[in-house]
Short mmCIF file of C-alpha atoms and ligand atoms in Angstrom, two decimals:
data_model
loop_
_atom_site.label_atom_id
_atom_site.label_comp_id
_atom_site.label_asym_id
_atom_site.label_seq_id
_atom_site.Cartn_x
_atom_site.Cartn_y
_atom_site.Cartn_z
CA MET A 163 0.80 -1.78 -33.35
CA SER A 164 0.21 -0.50 -36.85
CA GLU A 165 1.22 3.15 -36.76
CA ASN A 166 4.60 4.05 -35.25
CA THR A 167 3.78 6.71 -32.66
CA LEU A 168 7.22 6.46 -31.05
CA SER A 169 9.48 7.72 -33.82
CA GLY A 170 11.19 10.99 -32.90
CA LYS A 171 10.49 10.68 -29.18
CA ALA A 172 13.32 10.65 -26.62
CA ALA A 173 13.80 8.10 -23.84
CA VAL A 174 16.12 7.67 -20.86
CA ILE A 175 16.91 4.08 -19.81
CA THR A 176 18.60 3.20 -16.52
CA GLY A 177 20.32 -0.19 -16.33
CA ALA A 178 20.73 -0.15 -20.09
CA THR A 179 23.97 -2.14 -20.19
CA SER A 180 22.45 -5.61 -19.94
CA GLY A 181 19.31 -7.71 -19.81
CA ILE A 182 15.92 -6.02 -20.03
CA GLY A 183 17.26 -2.45 -20.29
CA LEU A 184 19.49 -3.42 -23.21
CA ALA A 185 16.66 -5.22 -25.04
CA VAL A 186 14.32 -2.25 -24.57
CA ALA A 187 17.05 0.12 -25.80
CA ARG A 188 17.44 -1.91 -29.00
CA ALA A 189 13.67 -2.17 -29.49
CA LEU A 190 13.13 1.58 -29.04
CA HIS A 191 16.05 2.41 -31.32
CA ALA A 192 14.44 0.26 -34.02
CA GLN A 193 11.29 2.39 -33.63
CA GLY A 194 13.24 5.62 -34.16
CA VAL A 195 13.35 6.69 -30.51
CA HIS A 196 16.34 8.83 -29.45
CA LEU A 197 18.09 7.36 -26.42
CA VAL A 198 20.01 8.36 -23.31
CA LEU A 199 21.52 5.22 -21.78
CA SER A 200 22.96 4.65 -18.32
CA GLY A 201 24.67 1.91 -16.31
CA ARG A 202 27.66 1.67 -14.00
CA SER A 203 30.03 0.06 -16.46
CA ALA A 204 31.44 2.57 -18.96
CA ALA A 205 33.19 -0.32 -20.71
CA ARG A 206 29.79 -1.82 -21.54
CA LEU A 207 28.01 1.48 -22.08
CA ASP A 208 30.39 3.02 -24.62
CA PRO A 209 29.99 0.45 -27.43
CA LEU A 210 26.24 0.43 -26.88
CA VAL A 211 26.10 4.20 -27.25
CA GLN A 212 27.90 3.81 -30.59
CA GLU A 213 25.64 0.97 -31.74
CA LEU A 214 22.40 2.79 -30.92
CA GLU A 215 23.55 6.32 -31.89
CA ALA A 216 22.67 7.31 -28.34
CA ALA A 217 23.92 9.58 -25.61
CA GLY A 218 25.37 7.83 -22.56
CA LEU A 219 26.17 8.67 -18.97
CA ALA A 220 27.86 6.05 -16.80
CA GLY A 221 27.31 6.17 -13.05
CA ASP A 222 25.85 4.58 -9.96
CA ILE A 223 22.11 5.17 -9.95
CA CYS A 224 22.37 5.63 -6.17
CA ASP A 225 24.20 8.91 -6.82
CA PRO A 226 21.39 11.38 -5.97
CA GLY A 227 22.53 13.70 -8.77
CA LEU A 228 22.37 11.11 -11.56
CA PRO A 229 18.62 11.20 -12.38
CA ALA A 230 18.67 14.97 -12.96
CA ALA A 231 21.89 14.67 -14.97
CA LEU A 232 20.22 12.06 -17.21
CA LEU A 233 17.18 14.29 -17.76
CA GLU A 234 19.37 17.31 -18.51
CA LEU A 235 21.44 15.30 -20.98
CA CYS A 236 18.29 14.15 -22.76
CA LEU A 237 16.92 17.70 -23.00
CA ALA A 238 20.28 19.12 -24.13
CA ARG A 239 20.79 16.45 -26.79
CA TYR A 240 17.24 16.03 -28.12
CA GLY A 241 15.29 19.04 -26.84
CA ARG A 242 12.70 16.75 -25.25
CA CYS A 243 12.23 13.78 -22.91
CA ASP A 244 9.12 11.65 -23.38
CA ILE A 245 9.89 8.32 -21.70
CA VAL A 246 11.93 6.98 -18.79
CA LEU A 247 12.52 3.26 -18.24
CA ASN A 248 13.22 3.08 -14.49
CA ASN A 249 14.94 -0.26 -14.73
CA ALA A 250 18.30 -0.52 -12.89
CA GLY A 251 17.96 -3.16 -10.20
CA ILE A 252 19.60 -5.99 -8.28
CA ILE A 253 18.40 -9.03 -6.32
CA GLU A 254 19.30 -10.51 -2.93
CA ASN A 255 17.74 -13.78 -1.97
CA GLY A 256 17.51 -15.77 1.25
CA PRO A 257 15.40 -16.41 4.35
CA ILE A 258 14.64 -13.17 6.18
CA GLN A 259 16.38 -14.33 9.37
CA THR A 260 19.66 -15.32 7.76
CA ILE A 261 19.98 -13.10 4.69
CA ASP A 262 22.88 -10.61 4.74
CA ILE A 263 21.14 -7.49 6.04
CA ASP A 264 23.81 -5.13 4.67
CA LYS A 265 23.27 -6.56 1.19
CA VAL A 266 19.51 -6.14 1.65
CA CYS A 267 20.01 -2.48 2.57
CA ALA A 268 22.22 -1.98 -0.50
CA MET A 269 19.45 -3.54 -2.63
CA VAL A 270 16.88 -1.19 -1.07
CA ARG A 271 19.06 1.77 -2.05
CA VAL A 272 19.15 0.66 -5.71
CA ASN A 273 15.67 -0.83 -6.14
CA VAL A 274 13.73 1.63 -3.98
CA GLU A 275 15.63 4.81 -3.11
CA ALA A 276 17.24 5.32 -6.52
CA ALA A 277 14.08 4.26 -8.39
CA TYR A 278 12.02 6.74 -6.32
CA ARG A 279 14.53 9.50 -7.14
CA VAL A 280 14.26 8.69 -10.85
CA ALA A 281 10.45 8.77 -10.61
CA TYR A 282 10.54 12.04 -8.64
CA THR A 283 12.84 13.77 -11.15
CA PHE A 284 11.11 12.66 -14.34
CA MET A 285 7.52 12.96 -13.09
CA ARG A 286 8.13 16.62 -12.23
CA HIS A 287 9.36 17.19 -15.79
CA PHE A 288 6.51 15.21 -17.38
CA THR A 289 3.91 17.02 -15.28
CA ALA A 290 5.34 20.40 -16.28
CA CYS A 291 5.13 19.33 -19.96
CA GLY A 292 1.67 17.75 -19.59
CA ALA A 293 3.00 14.58 -21.26
CA GLY A 294 5.42 11.72 -20.68
CA HIS A 295 5.55 8.08 -19.65
CA LEU A 296 7.21 6.63 -16.55
CA VAL A 297 7.78 2.88 -17.01
CA ASN A 298 8.90 1.17 -13.80
CA LEU A 299 10.46 -2.30 -13.78
CA SER A 300 8.58 -4.03 -11.02
CA SER A 301 8.28 -7.84 -11.05
CA VAL A 302 5.78 -10.63 -10.56
CA MET A 303 7.27 -10.30 -7.07
CA GLY A 304 5.68 -6.85 -6.87
CA THR A 305 2.35 -8.49 -6.04
CA LYS A 306 3.31 -11.93 -4.69
CA VAL A 307 5.81 -13.43 -2.26
CA ARG A 308 7.43 -16.78 -1.70
CA PRO A 309 9.89 -18.01 0.96
CA THR A 310 13.44 -16.61 0.49
CA ASN A 311 12.11 -13.81 -1.71
CA GLY A 312 10.62 -11.44 0.85
CA ALA A 313 13.33 -8.79 0.82
CA TYR A 314 13.43 -8.46 -2.97
CA ALA A 315 9.63 -8.65 -3.19
CA GLY A 316 9.46 -5.86 -0.61
CA THR A 317 11.46 -3.57 -2.91
CA LYS A 318 9.10 -4.29 -5.80
CA TYR A 319 5.95 -3.86 -3.65
CA ALA A 320 7.35 -0.40 -2.87
CA ILE A 321 7.58 0.37 -6.60
CA GLU A 322 3.99 -0.81 -7.11
CA ALA A 323 2.71 1.41 -4.28
CA LEU A 324 4.54 4.48 -5.56
CA SER A 325 3.36 3.87 -9.12
CA GLU A 326 -0.27 3.44 -8.13
CA ALA A 327 -0.28 6.66 -6.12
CA LEU A 328 1.46 8.54 -8.92
CA ARG A 329 -1.00 7.20 -11.48
CA ILE A 330 -3.93 8.52 -9.46
CA GLU A 331 -2.21 11.85 -8.80
CA VAL A 332 -1.65 12.52 -12.52
CA ALA A 333 -4.96 11.11 -13.77
CA GLY A 334 -6.53 13.59 -16.19
CA THR A 335 -3.15 14.87 -17.39
CA GLY A 336 -1.20 13.56 -20.37
CA VAL A 337 1.25 11.72 -18.11
CA SER A 338 1.27 7.89 -17.91
CA VAL A 339 2.71 5.53 -15.30
CA THR A 340 3.18 1.80 -15.87
CA CYS A 341 4.64 -1.08 -13.86
CA ILE A 342 6.03 -3.94 -15.94
CA GLU A 343 5.85 -7.18 -13.91
CA PRO A 344 7.99 -9.91 -15.48
CA GLY A 345 8.39 -13.42 -14.15
CA LEU A 346 11.75 -15.09 -14.59
CA VAL A 347 13.81 -13.51 -17.39
CA ARG A 348 17.12 -14.90 -18.68
CA THR A 349 19.48 -12.03 -17.74
CA GLU A 350 22.51 -11.43 -15.53
CA LEU A 351 20.32 -10.55 -12.52
CA HIS A 352 20.76 -13.94 -10.81
CA ARG A 353 24.49 -14.20 -11.54
CA SER A 354 25.36 -14.96 -7.90
CA TRP A 355 22.85 -17.80 -7.50
CA PRO A 356 24.61 -21.15 -6.96
CA VAL A 357 22.04 -22.87 -9.18
CA PRO A 358 20.68 -21.20 -12.34
CA PRO A 359 17.26 -19.73 -11.47
CA GLY A 360 15.47 -21.68 -14.20
CA GLU A 361 16.67 -24.88 -12.56
CA ALA A 362 15.92 -23.67 -9.03
CA LEU A 363 12.38 -22.61 -9.98
CA GLY A 364 11.66 -25.48 -12.39
CA ILE A 365 11.33 -23.22 -15.44
CA ALA A 366 13.01 -24.71 -18.50
CA ALA A 367 12.09 -21.78 -20.74
CA PRO A 368 12.33 -18.45 -18.92
CA LEU A 369 11.36 -15.22 -20.69
CA GLU A 370 14.00 -13.64 -22.90
CA PRO A 371 14.72 -9.91 -22.43
CA GLU A 372 13.18 -9.34 -25.88
CA ASP A 373 9.84 -10.73 -24.60
CA VAL A 374 9.77 -7.99 -21.98
CA ALA A 375 10.87 -5.38 -24.53
CA ARG A 376 7.83 -6.28 -26.68
CA ALA A 377 5.58 -5.70 -23.68
CA VAL A 378 7.21 -2.31 -23.04
CA LEU A 379 6.71 -1.36 -26.68
CA PHE A 380 3.04 -2.37 -26.45
CA VAL A 381 2.53 -0.20 -23.38
CA LEU A 382 4.25 2.80 -24.97
CA SER A 383 2.31 2.49 -28.24
CA GLN A 384 -1.21 2.98 -26.89
CA PRO A 385 -3.50 5.85 -27.95
CA ALA A 386 -3.36 8.98 -25.78
CA HIS A 387 -6.56 8.17 -23.84
CA VAL A 388 -5.43 4.65 -22.81
CA ARG A 389 -3.54 3.80 -19.59
CA ILE A 390 -1.94 0.45 -18.71
CA PRO A 391 -1.01 0.74 -15.03
CA ARG A 392 0.34 -2.84 -14.75
CA LEU A 393 1.40 -5.50 -17.20
CA MET A 394 2.47 -8.93 -15.93
CA VAL A 395 4.49 -11.10 -18.34
CA LEU A 396 5.21 -14.70 -17.31
CA PRO A 397 6.94 -17.76 -18.73
CA GLY A 398 4.30 -20.37 -19.53
CA GLU A 399 5.63 -22.76 -16.88
CA HIS A 400 5.74 -20.24 -14.02
CA GLN A 401 3.68 -21.82 -11.19
CA ILE A 402 3.14 -18.81 -9.01
N1 NAP B 730 15.61 -11.05 -14.66
C1 NAP B 730 14.45 -11.28 -14.07
O1 NAP B 730 14.05 -12.44 -13.88
C2 NAP B 730 13.59 -10.11 -13.64
C3 NAP B 730 12.25 -10.36 -13.33
C4 NAP B 730 11.43 -9.33 -12.90
C5 NAP B 730 11.96 -8.06 -12.79
N2 NAP B 730 13.26 -7.82 -13.09
C6 NAP B 730 13.76 -6.44 -12.93
O2 NAP B 730 14.22 -5.97 -14.18
C7 NAP B 730 15.22 -4.96 -13.98
C8 NAP B 730 16.41 -5.25 -14.88
O3 NAP B 730 17.02 -6.45 -14.47
P1 NAP B 730 17.71 -7.49 -15.46
O4 NAP B 730 17.05 -8.78 -15.22
O5 NAP B 730 17.77 -6.95 -16.82
O6 NAP B 730 19.17 -7.61 -14.78
P2 NAP B 730 20.64 -7.35 -15.32
O7 NAP B 730 20.87 -8.06 -16.60
O8 NAP B 730 21.53 -7.67 -14.17
O9 NAP B 730 20.66 -5.78 -15.61
C9 NAP B 730 20.63 -4.85 -14.55
C10 NAP B 730 21.03 -3.48 -15.05
O10 NAP B 730 20.98 -2.58 -13.93
C11 NAP B 730 22.23 -1.89 -13.83
N3 NAP B 730 22.55 -1.59 -12.44
C12 NAP B 730 22.52 -2.41 -11.37
N4 NAP B 730 22.89 -1.76 -10.26
C13 NAP B 730 23.15 -0.48 -10.64
C14 NAP B 730 23.58 0.67 -9.96
N5 NAP B 730 23.83 0.68 -8.64
N6 NAP B 730 23.74 1.82 -10.67
C15 NAP B 730 23.52 1.83 -12.01
N7 NAP B 730 23.12 0.78 -12.71
C16 NAP B 730 22.94 -0.37 -12.03
C17 NAP B 730 23.24 -2.81 -14.49
O11 NAP B 730 24.29 -2.06 -15.05
P3 NAP B 730 25.83 -2.17 -14.58
O12 NAP B 730 26.11 -3.63 -14.37
O13 NAP B 730 26.60 -1.52 -15.67
O14 NAP B 730 25.84 -1.41 -13.33
C18 NAP B 730 22.44 -3.43 -15.61
O15 NAP B 730 22.44 -2.59 -16.74
C19 NAP B 730 15.53 -4.97 -12.48
O16 NAP B 730 14.83 -3.91 -11.86
C20 NAP B 730 14.98 -6.30 -12.01
O17 NAP B 730 14.60 -6.28 -10.65
C21 NAP B 730 14.08 -8.81 -13.54
#
């Protein structure tokens, strides 16, 4: 990554208030990218907006109007929108027959329905401009399953399928689509687990959010003729 091709571009990040979204926001800011940040918690969003000289819009990503509002804010503030990190997400874990089905459906609304709406809104804009990059936060669980992880994996398989179809549909244009597929990352995602996930999965050194941010930067910094449809990033100990 010698030449900075990102400076002056504008990016929207969903789920920017913690974990991977926050690390990517800081990494893009350091590259001179203008930011629109979103998350539910205004109390967490406001100081971040100050820190990163960004625009912010707090809200539930399941609100069908939020993706368009984020795009409009980006265009109004910066006159352009080049990148969206489609990142807001939650996890529910448990055996399929005993998992709380209402919580699973709520997860599907965030991880699938809202993520599809974000993709729909921004891809239409990128296609009209003939340029832009949709970066979807999938997971290593977007291509693999293990017991107790089927419901969450199902939401990430859905993201992979959408991304692959989109990539083919826009091939030959200036628009790019990428799925980032991290293994275990040390974030707040697993906050409700009774045992820390590193312990439960036997991973002493999970990824840090900054490890994923470096991968996102790598994907976004490629020459115009290069596409990276998928990038899996794993902790060295991840036996999967
Ligand atoms: N951590 C991992 O091991 C891992 C591995 C692979 C993939 N991923 C994926 O990476 C993405 C980011 O997760 P993370 O690990 O960084 O988790 P995190 O630290 O819990 O961050 C999740 C972000 O999503 C936002 N969010 C959640 N529900 C939302 C909603 N309904 N509306 C608006 N914002 C919402 C949260 O903001 P508020 O709290 O302010 O709402 C927060 O900013 C997710 O898609 C996750 O599936 C994570």
